Amino acid sequence: HDAIAETDERAIGGYDAVSYHTEDRAIAGKAEFSADYMGSTWYFSSAANRDLFKATPKQYAPAFGGHCAYACSKGVAAAGSPLSFTKVSGKLYLFTEDEFKEKFAAEGSEASEAAASNWK
């Protein structure tokens, strides 16, 4: 998986943040369905998804600004991949690669709490 380039102005590499929640998969967004949030342009696969995001962006945006949740748990800022993800309690987490997703899951709440603490 390619991690999101730090200079990519498209949030989540242009993938639809809402689709992770509604379809449990990464779907590429389209420029015609975009919205600006937190200094980035977010792309969506439909106007309906864009509108859902605009109504409650915090509900759909990935944790830790799209950085790898496992790396954050270790105190490191590394770009997450839009293709390596999981959802926990309705929150979207991205990972640099699936190996880190598995490690994050294995460490459970300890990793989540460490990542949240480090992100502050």
PDB file of C-alpha atoms in Angstrom:
ATOM      1  CA  HIS A   1       0.000   0.000   0.000  1.00  0.00           C
ATOM      2  CA  ASP A   2       1.177   3.487  -0.712  1.00  0.00           C
ATOM      3  CA  ALA A   3       1.136   5.780   2.275  1.00  0.00           C
ATOM      4  CA  ILE A   4      -0.371   9.195   1.774  1.00  0.00           C
ATOM      5  CA  ALA A   5       2.289  11.679   0.765  1.00  0.00           C
ATOM      6  CA  GLU A   6       2.677  14.450   3.316  1.00  0.00           C
ATOM      7  CA  THR A   7       2.284  16.974   0.482  1.00  0.00           C
ATOM      8  CA  ASP A   8      -0.912  15.437  -0.907  1.00  0.00           C
ATOM      9  CA  GLU A   9      -3.576  18.129  -0.619  1.00  0.00           C
ATOM     10  CA  ARG A  10      -6.305  15.507  -0.971  1.00  0.00           C
ATOM     11  CA  ALA A  11      -7.342  14.168   2.398  1.00  0.00           C
ATOM     12  CA  ILE A  12      -6.986  10.381   2.671  1.00  0.00           C
ATOM     13  CA  GLY A  13      -5.309  10.323  -0.725  1.00  0.00           C
ATOM     14  CA  GLY A  14      -8.598  11.225  -2.407  1.00  0.00           C
ATOM     15  CA  TYR A  15     -10.616   8.360  -0.921  1.00  0.00           C
ATOM     16  CA  ASP A  16     -14.182   8.871   0.304  1.00  0.00           C
ATOM     17  CA  ALA A  17     -14.111   9.176   4.124  1.00  0.00           C
ATOM     18  CA  VAL A  18     -17.800   8.315   4.391  1.00  0.00           C
ATOM     19  CA  SER A  19     -17.522   5.046   2.431  1.00  0.00           C
ATOM     20  CA  TYR A  20     -15.383   3.490   5.171  1.00  0.00           C
ATOM     21  CA  HIS A  21     -18.385   3.879   7.471  1.00  0.00           C
ATOM     22  CA  THR A  22     -21.274   3.169   5.114  1.00  0.00           C
ATOM     23  CA  GLU A  23     -19.738   0.419   2.961  1.00  0.00           C
ATOM     24  CA  ASP A  24     -16.798  -0.735   5.112  1.00  0.00           C
ATOM     25  CA  ARG A  25     -14.374  -0.246   2.245  1.00  0.00           C
ATOM     26  CA  ALA A  26     -12.160   2.340   0.614  1.00  0.00           C
ATOM     27  CA  ILE A  27     -13.763   3.950  -2.430  1.00  0.00           C
ATOM     28  CA  ALA A  28     -11.979   6.562  -4.523  1.00  0.00           C
ATOM     29  CA  GLY A  29     -13.635   9.948  -4.435  1.00  0.00           C
ATOM     30  CA  LYS A  30     -14.264  12.262  -7.368  1.00  0.00           C
ATOM     31  CA  ALA A  31     -13.218  15.897  -7.676  1.00  0.00           C
ATOM     32  CA  GLU A  32     -16.776  16.854  -8.582  1.00  0.00           C
ATOM     33  CA  PHE A  33     -17.891  15.796  -5.067  1.00  0.00           C
ATOM     34  CA  SER A  34     -15.414  17.604  -2.851  1.00  0.00           C
ATOM     35  CA  ALA A  35     -15.399  19.641   0.345  1.00  0.00           C
ATOM     36  CA  ASP A  36     -12.767  21.599   2.224  1.00  0.00           C
ATOM     37  CA  TYR A  37     -12.087  20.743   5.851  1.00  0.00           C
ATOM     38  CA  MET A  38      -9.094  21.348   8.130  1.00  0.00           C
ATOM     39  CA  GLY A  39      -6.999  22.796   5.305  1.00  0.00           C
ATOM     40  CA  SER A  40      -7.424  19.810   2.974  1.00  0.00           C
ATOM     41  CA  THR A  41      -9.736  18.938   0.122  1.00  0.00           C
ATOM     42  CA  TRP A  42     -11.818  15.826   0.772  1.00  0.00           C
ATOM     43  CA  TYR A  43     -13.185  13.815  -2.148  1.00  0.00           C
ATOM     44  CA  PHE A  44     -16.346  11.714  -2.115  1.00  0.00           C
ATOM     45  CA  SER A  45     -17.897   9.132  -4.400  1.00  0.00           C
ATOM     46  CA  SER A  46     -21.286  10.874  -4.346  1.00  0.00           C
ATOM     47  CA  ALA A  47     -22.967  14.143  -3.439  1.00  0.00           C
ATOM     48  CA  ALA A  48     -24.834  12.316  -0.671  1.00  0.00           C
ATOM     49  CA  ASN A  49     -21.570  11.211   0.966  1.00  0.00           C
ATOM     50  CA  ARG A  50     -20.139  14.714   0.634  1.00  0.00           C
ATOM     51  CA  ASP A  51     -23.221  16.132   2.325  1.00  0.00           C
ATOM     52  CA  LEU A  52     -23.034  13.584   5.165  1.00  0.00           C
ATOM     53  CA  PHE A  53     -19.411  14.553   5.741  1.00  0.00           C
ATOM     54  CA  LYS A  54     -20.116  18.286   5.652  1.00  0.00           C
ATOM     55  CA  ALA A  55     -22.855  17.861   8.271  1.00  0.00           C
ATOM     56  CA  THR A  56     -20.602  16.004  10.760  1.00  0.00           C
ATOM     57  CA  PRO A  57     -16.988  15.861   9.549  1.00  0.00           C
ATOM     58  CA  LYS A  58     -15.546  14.710  12.891  1.00  0.00           C
ATOM     59  CA  GLN A  59     -17.709  11.593  12.678  1.00  0.00           C
ATOM     60  CA  TYR A  60     -16.119  10.553   9.370  1.00  0.00           C
ATOM     61  CA  ALA A  61     -12.573  11.957   9.385  1.00  0.00           C
ATOM     62  CA  PRO A  62      -9.896   9.436  10.362  1.00  0.00           C
ATOM     63  CA  ALA A  63      -8.306   9.585  13.791  1.00  0.00           C
ATOM     64  CA  PHE A  64      -4.933  11.275  14.181  1.00  0.00           C
ATOM     65  CA  GLY A  65      -5.312  13.335  11.023  1.00  0.00           C
ATOM     66  CA  GLY A  66      -4.981  10.227   8.858  1.00  0.00           C
ATOM     67  CA  HIS A  67      -1.598   9.289  10.316  1.00  0.00           C
ATOM     68  CA  CYS A  68      -0.853   5.645  11.075  1.00  0.00           C
ATOM     69  CA  ALA A  69      -2.570   4.867  14.387  1.00  0.00           C
ATOM     70  CA  TYR A  70       0.040   2.273  15.337  1.00  0.00           C
ATOM     71  CA  ALA A  71       2.909   4.680  14.664  1.00  0.00           C
ATOM     72  CA  CYS A  72       1.122   7.305  16.775  1.00  0.00           C
ATOM     73  CA  SER A  73       0.901   4.774  19.610  1.00  0.00           C
ATOM     74  CA  LYS A  74       4.713   4.575  19.475  1.00  0.00           C
ATOM     75  CA  GLY A  75       5.166   8.355  19.369  1.00  0.00           C
ATOM     76  CA  VAL A  76       5.948   8.526  15.652  1.00  0.00           C
ATOM     77  CA  ALA A  77       4.079  10.520  12.993  1.00  0.00           C
ATOM     78  CA  ALA A  78       3.833   8.389   9.831  1.00  0.00           C
ATOM     79  CA  ALA A  79       1.382   8.780   6.989  1.00  0.00           C
ATOM     80  CA  GLY A  80      -1.442   6.263   6.889  1.00  0.00           C
ATOM     81  CA  SER A  81      -2.571   4.388   3.803  1.00  0.00           C
ATOM     82  CA  PRO A  82      -6.187   4.759   2.701  1.00  0.00           C
ATOM     83  CA  LEU A  83      -6.158   1.024   1.903  1.00  0.00           C
ATOM     84  CA  SER A  84      -5.080  -0.198   5.351  1.00  0.00           C
ATOM     85  CA  PHE A  85      -7.781   0.696   7.856  1.00  0.00           C
ATOM     86  CA  THR A  86     -10.012  -0.457  10.652  1.00  0.00           C
ATOM     87  CA  LYS A  87     -12.925   1.000  12.567  1.00  0.00           C
ATOM     88  CA  VAL A  88     -13.222   0.805  16.340  1.00  0.00           C
ATOM     89  CA  SER A  89     -16.344   2.108  18.075  1.00  0.00           C
ATOM     90  CA  GLY A  90     -17.291   4.033  14.922  1.00  0.00           C
ATOM     91  CA  LYS A  91     -13.905   5.747  14.581  1.00  0.00           C
ATOM     92  CA  LEU A  92     -11.757   5.266  11.470  1.00  0.00           C
ATOM     93  CA  TYR A  93      -8.072   4.431  11.942  1.00  0.00           C
ATOM     94  CA  LEU A  94      -5.548   4.318   9.079  1.00  0.00           C
ATOM     95  CA  PHE A  95      -2.248   2.406   9.070  1.00  0.00           C
ATOM     96  CA  THR A  96       0.920   2.550   7.018  1.00  0.00           C
ATOM     97  CA  GLU A  97       0.429  -1.140   6.198  1.00  0.00           C
ATOM     98  CA  ASP A  98      -1.654  -4.118   7.338  1.00  0.00           C
ATOM     99  CA  GLU A  99       1.144  -5.403   9.600  1.00  0.00           C
ATOM    100  CA  PHE A 100       0.691  -2.321  11.779  1.00  0.00           C
ATOM    101  CA  LYS A 101      -3.083  -2.706  11.731  1.00  0.00           C
ATOM    102  CA  GLU A 102      -2.640  -6.213  13.145  1.00  0.00           C
ATOM    103  CA  LYS A 103      -0.200  -4.996  15.822  1.00  0.00           C
ATOM    104  CA  PHE A 104      -2.586  -2.191  16.790  1.00  0.00           C
ATOM    105  CA  ALA A 105      -5.432  -4.688  17.145  1.00  0.00           C
ATOM    106  CA  ALA A 106      -3.268  -7.069  19.183  1.00  0.00           C
ATOM    107  CA  GLU A 107      -2.339  -4.318  21.626  1.00  0.00           C
ATOM    108  CA  GLY A 108      -5.998  -3.256  21.964  1.00  0.00           C
ATOM    109  CA  SER A 109      -6.958  -0.366  24.193  1.00  0.00           C
ATOM    110  CA  GLU A 110      -3.347   0.098  25.287  1.00  0.00           C
ATOM    111  CA  ALA A 111      -2.388   1.131  21.739  1.00  0.00           C
ATOM    112  CA  SER A 112      -5.484   3.334  21.354  1.00  0.00           C
ATOM    113  CA  GLU A 113      -4.792   5.160  24.594  1.00  0.00           C
ATOM    114  CA  ALA A 114      -1.086   5.610  23.819  1.00  0.00           C
ATOM    115  CA  ALA A 115      -1.881   6.951  20.353  1.00  0.00           C
ATOM    116  CA  ALA A 116      -4.441   9.410  21.724  1.00  0.00           C
ATOM    117  CA  SER A 117      -2.022  10.571  24.410  1.00  0.00           C
ATOM    118  CA  ASN A 118       0.838  10.996  21.922  1.00  0.00           C
ATOM    119  CA  TRP A 119      -1.374  12.805  19.410  1.00  0.00           C
ATOM    120  CA  LYS A 120      -2.166  15.551  21.937  1.00  0.00           C
TER     121      LYS A 120
END
